[in-house]
Amino acid sequence: QENICYCVRQWHYSSEHKKSVDMVLVVNGIPIVALELKNQYTGQNITNAKQQWMYDRDPRELPFRFNKRILAYFCVDHTDVLMTTKLDKGNTYFLPFNQGSGGAGKNGGAGNPPNPNGYPTAYLWEEVLQKDSLLDVVQKFIHHEIKKKRLIFPRYHQLDVVRKLIADVRYNGAGQNYLIQHSAGSGKSNSIAWTAYRLASLHDEMNRAIFASVIIVTDRTVLDAQLQDTVSSFDHTLGTVETIGEGKSSKDLRDAINNGSRIIVTTLQKFPIIYTEVDKAD
């Protein structure tokens, strides 16, 4: 509650010219989210916002340098949202930040559903960028992949699924089953990693950990390298992440479970051998 969050309209970012960004969100004096807002009624849309970010903003200027000030750049019009975490002139890569035409968590195509109470993109400022939500994203979701030199800001469907899973587990406890559908290239590994870390840190009203361990199981004989790297690269404040891949045996999996490793990544093939040797919880 002591964090000071505010919004700046027409943010003039340099004393050398009169250029400005339509809107910037500031936390404790630091600009962290910038938005270019376009209005179809005046003949502009997110394409114009993309052009602005790519060619009208110099990534060498301090506010726009990678991972120095602004962490996410949004292109917003009445119907669509795009987002990037790195300005790189013509090579800037934008990702969709839409809900999907059916709405959050529902089957559909690209885009956003009609909003009877406002613009189809209102979820961006009413949900995602609302104070508590944005602080949660900064604290628990944004991730700097040092090896790949990129900053990961959760896309809408990733944020939605992780929060829904955690909320349901917090309410119903352990023992539930869920089916999550992610399309190809939509960031499954990141969603899995975020969910694993949130589950591993989840406590009940008595401040007891709900899960002794969180085990991520892939059905591939060789442990998914991307998944392994993603989970291992995330914050390790909870303790060791054990990856039971090539060079490790079913005994290593058994020991990791019995020793209470917070997060374990393994293959399905190692489970049948050790399931009778895992200590039962008290």
GROMACS .gro file of C-alpha atoms in nm:
model
  282
    1GLN     CA    1   0.000   0.000   0.000
    2GLU     CA    2   0.298   0.232   0.040
    3ASN     CA    3   0.387   0.210  -0.330
    4ILE     CA    4   0.302   0.532  -0.509
    5CYS     CA    5   0.143   0.463  -0.847
    6TYR     CA    6   0.022   0.730  -1.085
    7CYS     CA    7  -0.056   0.796  -1.447
    8VAL     CA    8   0.102   1.066  -1.665
    9ARG     CA    9  -0.073   1.181  -1.981
   10GLN     CA   10   0.136   1.323  -2.267
   11TRP     CA   11   0.465   1.228  -2.102
   12HIS     CA   12   0.740   1.455  -2.234
   13TYR     CA   13   1.052   1.246  -2.195
   14SER     CA   14   1.327   1.479  -2.324
   15SER     CA   15   1.433   1.841  -2.282
   16GLU     CA   16   1.575   1.837  -2.635
   17HIS     CA   17   1.245   1.815  -2.823
   18LYS     CA   18   0.870   1.834  -2.770
   19LYS     CA   19   0.787   1.470  -2.842
   20SER     CA   20   0.566   1.290  -2.589
   21VAL     CA   21   0.422   0.946  -2.517
   22ASP     CA   22   0.043   0.934  -2.489
   23MET     CA   23   0.042   0.775  -2.144
   24VAL     CA   24   0.293   0.638  -1.893
   25LEU     CA   25   0.234   0.447  -1.570
   26VAL     CA   26   0.478   0.532  -1.293
   27VAL     CA   27   0.566   0.335  -0.978
   28ASN     CA   28   0.757   0.522  -0.707
   29GLY     CA   29   0.877   0.777  -0.959
   30ILE     CA   30   0.997   0.522  -1.216
   31PRO     CA   31   0.814   0.497  -1.552
   32ILE     CA   32   0.754   0.124  -1.614
   33VAL     CA   33   0.465   0.098  -1.865
   34ALA     CA   34   0.414   0.320  -2.170
   35LEU     CA   35   0.112   0.327  -2.398
   36GLU     CA   36   0.037   0.479  -2.736
   37LEU     CA   37  -0.341   0.517  -2.758
   38LYS     CA   38  -0.512   0.536  -3.095
   39ASN     CA   39  -0.868   0.623  -3.193
   40GLN     CA   40  -1.032   0.459  -3.494
   41TYR     CA   41  -1.278   0.749  -3.513
   42THR     CA   42  -0.989   0.977  -3.609
   43GLY     CA   43  -0.852   0.727  -3.862
   44GLN     CA   44  -0.575   0.574  -3.651
   45ASN     CA   45  -0.528   0.226  -3.501
   46ILE     CA   46  -0.259   0.004  -3.347
   47THR     CA   47  -0.063   0.004  -3.675
   48ASN     CA   48   0.002   0.375  -3.625
   49ALA     CA   49   0.108   0.306  -3.266
   50LYS     CA   50   0.353   0.038  -3.386
   51GLN     CA   51   0.508   0.279  -3.634
   52GLN     CA   52   0.544   0.536  -3.359
   53TRP     CA   53   0.726   0.297  -3.124
   54MET     CA   54   0.950   0.166  -3.400
   55TYR     CA   55   1.046   0.482  -3.583
   56ASP     CA   56   0.960   0.782  -3.366
   57ARG     CA   57   1.124   0.665  -3.042
   58ASP     CA   58   1.501   0.629  -3.014
   59PRO     CA   59   1.593   0.313  -2.817
   60ARG     CA   60   1.922   0.479  -2.725
   61GLU     CA   61   1.744   0.741  -2.513
   62LEU     CA   62   1.751   0.649  -2.144
   63PRO     CA   63   1.373   0.602  -2.093
   64PHE     CA   64   1.361   0.358  -2.386
   65ARG     CA   65   1.678   0.158  -2.323
   66PHE     CA   66   1.620  -0.211  -2.269
   67ASN     CA   67   1.547  -0.301  -1.906
   68LYS     CA   68   1.647   0.045  -1.776
   69ARG     CA   69   1.319   0.231  -1.725
   70ILE     CA   70   1.009   0.128  -1.919
   71LEU     CA   71   0.950  -0.249  -1.904
   72ALA     CA   72   0.654  -0.281  -2.143
   73TYR     CA   73   0.532  -0.080  -2.442
   74PHE     CA   74   0.168  -0.109  -2.548
   75CYS     CA   75  -0.015  -0.024  -2.869
   76VAL     CA   76  -0.385   0.026  -2.794
   77ASP     CA   77  -0.691   0.117  -2.996
   78HIS     CA   78  -1.061   0.049  -2.943
   79THR     CA   79  -1.044  -0.316  -3.047
   80ASP     CA   80  -0.688  -0.451  -3.016
   81VAL     CA   81  -0.376  -0.443  -2.799
   82LEU     CA   82  -0.013  -0.523  -2.888
   83MET     CA   83   0.286  -0.528  -2.654
   84THR     CA   84   0.666  -0.543  -2.664
   85THR     CA   85   0.940  -0.523  -2.401
   86LYS     CA   86   1.220  -0.401  -2.627
   87LEU     CA   87   1.233  -0.118  -2.880
   88ASP     CA   88   1.466  -0.201  -3.169
   89LYS     CA   89   1.360   0.027  -3.454
   90GLY     CA   90   1.234  -0.181  -3.749
   91ASN     CA   91   1.319  -0.507  -3.572
   92THR     CA   92   1.084  -0.438  -3.282
   93TYR     CA   93   0.874  -0.750  -3.225
   94PHE     CA   94   0.519  -0.702  -3.097
   95LEU     CA   95   0.306  -0.975  -2.941
   96PRO     CA   96  -0.076  -0.978  -2.932
   97PHE     CA   97  -0.218  -0.885  -2.593
   98ASN     CA   98  -0.580  -0.969  -2.672
   99GLN     CA   99  -0.821  -1.195  -2.481
  100GLY     CA  100  -0.933  -1.389  -2.787
  101SER     CA  101  -1.263  -1.330  -2.965
  102GLY     CA  102  -1.450  -1.560  -2.726
  103GLY     CA  103  -1.320  -1.387  -2.415
  104ALA     CA  104  -1.071  -1.497  -2.152
  105GLY     CA  105  -1.040  -1.875  -2.127
  106LYS     CA  106  -1.301  -1.945  -2.396
  107ASN     CA  107  -1.266  -2.088  -2.745
  108GLY     CA  108  -1.244  -1.834  -3.022
  109GLY     CA  109  -1.026  -1.667  -3.277
  110ALA     CA  110  -0.802  -1.363  -3.266
  111GLY     CA  111  -0.909  -1.030  -3.121
  112ASN     CA  112  -1.140  -0.936  -2.837
  113PRO     CA  113  -1.511  -0.990  -2.772
  114PRO     CA  114  -1.758  -0.700  -2.780
  115ASN     CA  115  -1.782  -0.515  -2.450
  116PRO     CA  116  -2.137  -0.405  -2.361
  117ASN     CA  117  -1.998  -0.164  -2.101
  118GLY     CA  118  -1.723   0.006  -2.300
  119TYR     CA  119  -1.439  -0.053  -2.542
  120PRO     CA  120  -1.336  -0.413  -2.620
  121THR     CA  121  -0.987  -0.325  -2.490
  122ALA     CA  122  -1.107  -0.188  -2.153
  123TYR     CA  123  -0.978  -0.503  -1.978
  124LEU     CA  124  -0.625  -0.365  -2.023
  125TRP     CA  125  -0.672  -0.070  -1.789
  126GLU     CA  126  -0.957  -0.211  -1.581
  127GLU     CA  127  -0.781  -0.541  -1.499
  128VAL     CA  128  -0.420  -0.582  -1.613
  129LEU     CA  129  -0.287  -0.233  -1.540
  130GLN     CA  130  -0.495  -0.173  -1.228
  131LYS     CA  131  -0.264  -0.094  -0.934
  132ASP     CA  132  -0.272  -0.429  -0.747
  133SER     CA  133  -0.249  -0.625  -1.070
  134LEU     CA  134   0.044  -0.425  -1.209
  135LEU     CA  135   0.240  -0.453  -0.884
  136ASP     CA  136   0.178  -0.828  -0.886
  137VAL     CA  137   0.309  -0.849  -1.243
  138VAL     CA  138   0.622  -0.655  -1.150
  139GLN     CA  139   0.687  -0.866  -0.841
  140LYS     CA  140   0.595  -1.216  -0.957
  141PHE     CA  141   0.576  -1.232  -1.336
  142ILE     CA  142   0.824  -1.007  -1.515
  143HIS     CA  143   1.136  -1.210  -1.585
  144HIS     CA  144   1.470  -1.111  -1.738
  145GLU     CA  145   1.618  -1.392  -1.947
  146ILE     CA  146   1.982  -1.294  -1.930
  147LYS     CA  147   2.110  -1.558  -2.176
  148LYS     CA  148   1.860  -1.458  -2.445
  149LYS     CA  149   1.874  -1.088  -2.352
  150ARG     CA  150   1.500  -1.051  -2.339
  151LEU     CA  151   1.243  -0.940  -2.087
  152ILE     CA  152   0.933  -1.155  -2.041
  153PHE     CA  153   0.609  -0.971  -1.964
  154PRO     CA  154   0.315  -1.213  -1.936
  155ARG     CA  155   0.068  -1.208  -2.221
  156TYR     CA  156  -0.297  -1.178  -2.128
  157HIS     CA  157  -0.382  -1.548  -2.158
  158GLN     CA  158  -0.080  -1.642  -1.945
  159LEU     CA  159  -0.167  -1.394  -1.672
  160ASP     CA  160  -0.529  -1.510  -1.679
  161VAL     CA  161  -0.461  -1.883  -1.653
  162VAL     CA  162  -0.199  -1.857  -1.376
  163ARG     CA  163  -0.418  -1.632  -1.163
  164LYS     CA  164  -0.725  -1.850  -1.213
  165LEU     CA  165  -0.535  -2.166  -1.118
  166ILE     CA  166  -0.385  -2.009  -0.805
  167ALA     CA  167  -0.720  -1.863  -0.698
  168ASP     CA  168  -0.893  -2.199  -0.735
  169VAL     CA  169  -0.622  -2.388  -0.545
  170ARG     CA  170  -0.626  -2.127  -0.270
  171TYR     CA  171  -1.003  -2.175  -0.237
  172ASN     CA  172  -1.038  -2.552  -0.294
  173GLY     CA  173  -0.697  -2.675  -0.179
  174ALA     CA  174  -0.493  -2.958  -0.330
  175GLY     CA  175  -0.633  -3.256  -0.519
  176GLN     CA  176  -0.811  -3.083  -0.808
  177ASN     CA  177  -0.764  -3.154  -1.180
  178TYR     CA  178  -0.738  -2.889  -1.451
  179LEU     CA  179  -0.697  -2.891  -1.829
  180ILE     CA  180  -0.526  -2.589  -1.980
  181GLN     CA  181  -0.521  -2.539  -2.356
  182HIS     CA  182  -0.241  -2.327  -2.505
  183SER     CA  183  -0.189  -2.298  -2.879
  184ALA     CA  184   0.151  -2.360  -3.038
  185GLY     CA  185   0.395  -2.078  -2.972
  186SER     CA  186   0.180  -1.918  -2.703
  187GLY     CA  187   0.431  -1.954  -2.421
  188LYS     CA  188   0.338  -2.283  -2.251
  189SER     CA  189   0.676  -2.316  -2.078
  190ASN     CA  190   0.643  -1.974  -1.915
  191SER     CA  191   0.287  -2.044  -1.801
  192ILE     CA  192   0.403  -2.373  -1.648
  193ALA     CA  193   0.699  -2.206  -1.474
  194TRP     CA  194   0.490  -1.920  -1.331
  195THR     CA  195   0.227  -2.165  -1.207
  196ALA     CA  196   0.489  -2.391  -1.049
  197TYR     CA  197   0.654  -2.109  -0.855
  198ARG     CA  198   0.321  -1.967  -0.739
  199LEU     CA  199   0.202  -2.312  -0.625
  200ALA     CA  200   0.530  -2.380  -0.445
  201SER     CA  201   0.491  -2.059  -0.244
  202LEU     CA  202   0.118  -2.100  -0.171
  203HIS     CA  203   0.018  -2.125   0.198
  204ASP     CA  204  -0.313  -2.181   0.376
  205GLU     CA  205  -0.472  -1.961   0.642
  206MET     CA  206  -0.246  -2.123   0.904
  207ASN     CA  207   0.062  -2.027   0.699
  208ARG     CA  208   0.132  -2.391   0.609
  209ALA     CA  209   0.260  -2.479   0.262
  210ILE     CA  210  -0.022  -2.638   0.062
  211PHE     CA  211   0.223  -2.850  -0.142
  212ALA     CA  212   0.538  -3.023  -0.020
  213SER     CA  213   0.669  -3.025  -0.378
  214VAL     CA  214   0.551  -2.920  -0.721
  215ILE     CA  215   0.639  -3.181  -0.985
  216ILE     CA  216   0.638  -3.088  -1.353
  217VAL     CA  217   0.607  -3.400  -1.568
  218THR     CA  218   0.667  -3.415  -1.942
  219ASP     CA  219   0.578  -3.726  -2.142
  220ARG     CA  220   0.889  -3.703  -2.360
  221THR     CA  221   1.165  -3.957  -2.302
  222VAL     CA  222   1.424  -3.679  -2.315
  223LEU     CA  223   1.339  -3.396  -2.082
  224ASP     CA  224   1.209  -3.095  -2.274
  225ALA     CA  225   1.516  -2.869  -2.287
  226GLN     CA  226   1.313  -2.550  -2.329
  227LEU     CA  227   1.090  -2.633  -2.033
  228GLN     CA  228   1.388  -2.729  -1.820
  229ASP     CA  229   1.575  -2.407  -1.904
  230THR     CA  230   1.269  -2.190  -1.849
  231VAL     CA  231   1.184  -2.329  -1.507
  232SER     CA  232   1.546  -2.331  -1.394
  233SER     CA  233   1.601  -1.969  -1.500
  234PHE     CA  234   1.317  -1.831  -1.288
  235ASP     CA  235   1.360  -1.692  -0.937
  236HIS     CA  236   1.520  -1.944  -0.701
  237THR     CA  237   1.433  -1.785  -0.366
  238LEU     CA  238   1.213  -2.083  -0.281
  239GLY     CA  239   1.503  -2.325  -0.296
  240THR     CA  240   1.654  -2.567  -0.543
  241VAL     CA  241   1.484  -2.665  -0.867
  242GLU     CA  242   1.565  -3.031  -0.933
  243THR     CA  243   1.571  -3.137  -1.298
  244ILE     CA  244   1.568  -3.516  -1.336
  245GLY     CA  245   1.674  -3.548  -1.697
  246GLU     CA  246   1.947  -3.729  -1.888
  247GLY     CA  247   2.222  -3.858  -1.663
  248LYS     CA  248   1.988  -3.897  -1.370
  249SER     CA  249   1.793  -4.204  -1.262
  250SER     CA  250   1.460  -4.285  -1.106
  251LYS     CA  251   1.644  -4.300  -0.772
  252ASP     CA  252   1.728  -3.930  -0.812
  253LEU     CA  253   1.359  -3.858  -0.865
  254ARG     CA  254   1.266  -4.059  -0.555
  255ASP     CA  255   1.525  -3.876  -0.345
  256ALA     CA  256   1.413  -3.535  -0.471
  257ILE     CA  257   1.053  -3.609  -0.374
  258ASN     CA  258   1.143  -3.759  -0.035
  259ASN     CA  259   1.377  -3.466   0.039
  260GLY     CA  260   1.099  -3.216  -0.032
  261SER     CA  261   1.257  -3.030  -0.324
  262ARG     CA  262   1.025  -2.739  -0.391
  263ILE     CA  263   1.007  -2.779  -0.770
  264ILE     CA  264   1.098  -3.095  -0.962
  265VAL     CA  265   1.106  -3.131  -1.342
  266THR     CA  266   1.109  -3.488  -1.476
  267THR     CA  267   0.983  -3.728  -1.742
  268LEU     CA  268   0.685  -3.958  -1.710
  269GLN     CA  269   0.899  -4.265  -1.777
  270LYS     CA  270   1.075  -4.239  -1.441
  271PHE     CA  271   0.759  -4.254  -1.230
  272PRO     CA  272   0.643  -4.620  -1.254
  273ILE     CA  273   0.975  -4.741  -1.112
  274ILE     CA  274   0.964  -4.537  -0.791
  275TYR     CA  275   0.603  -4.471  -0.699
  276THR     CA  276   0.605  -4.734  -0.423
  277GLU     CA  277   0.925  -4.589  -0.274
  278VAL     CA  278   0.801  -4.236  -0.218
  279ASP     CA  279   0.744  -4.155   0.149
  280LYS     CA  280   0.380  -4.099   0.237
  281ALA     CA  281   0.296  -3.762   0.383
  282ASP     CA  282   0.217  -3.748   0.753
   0.00000   0.00000   0.00000
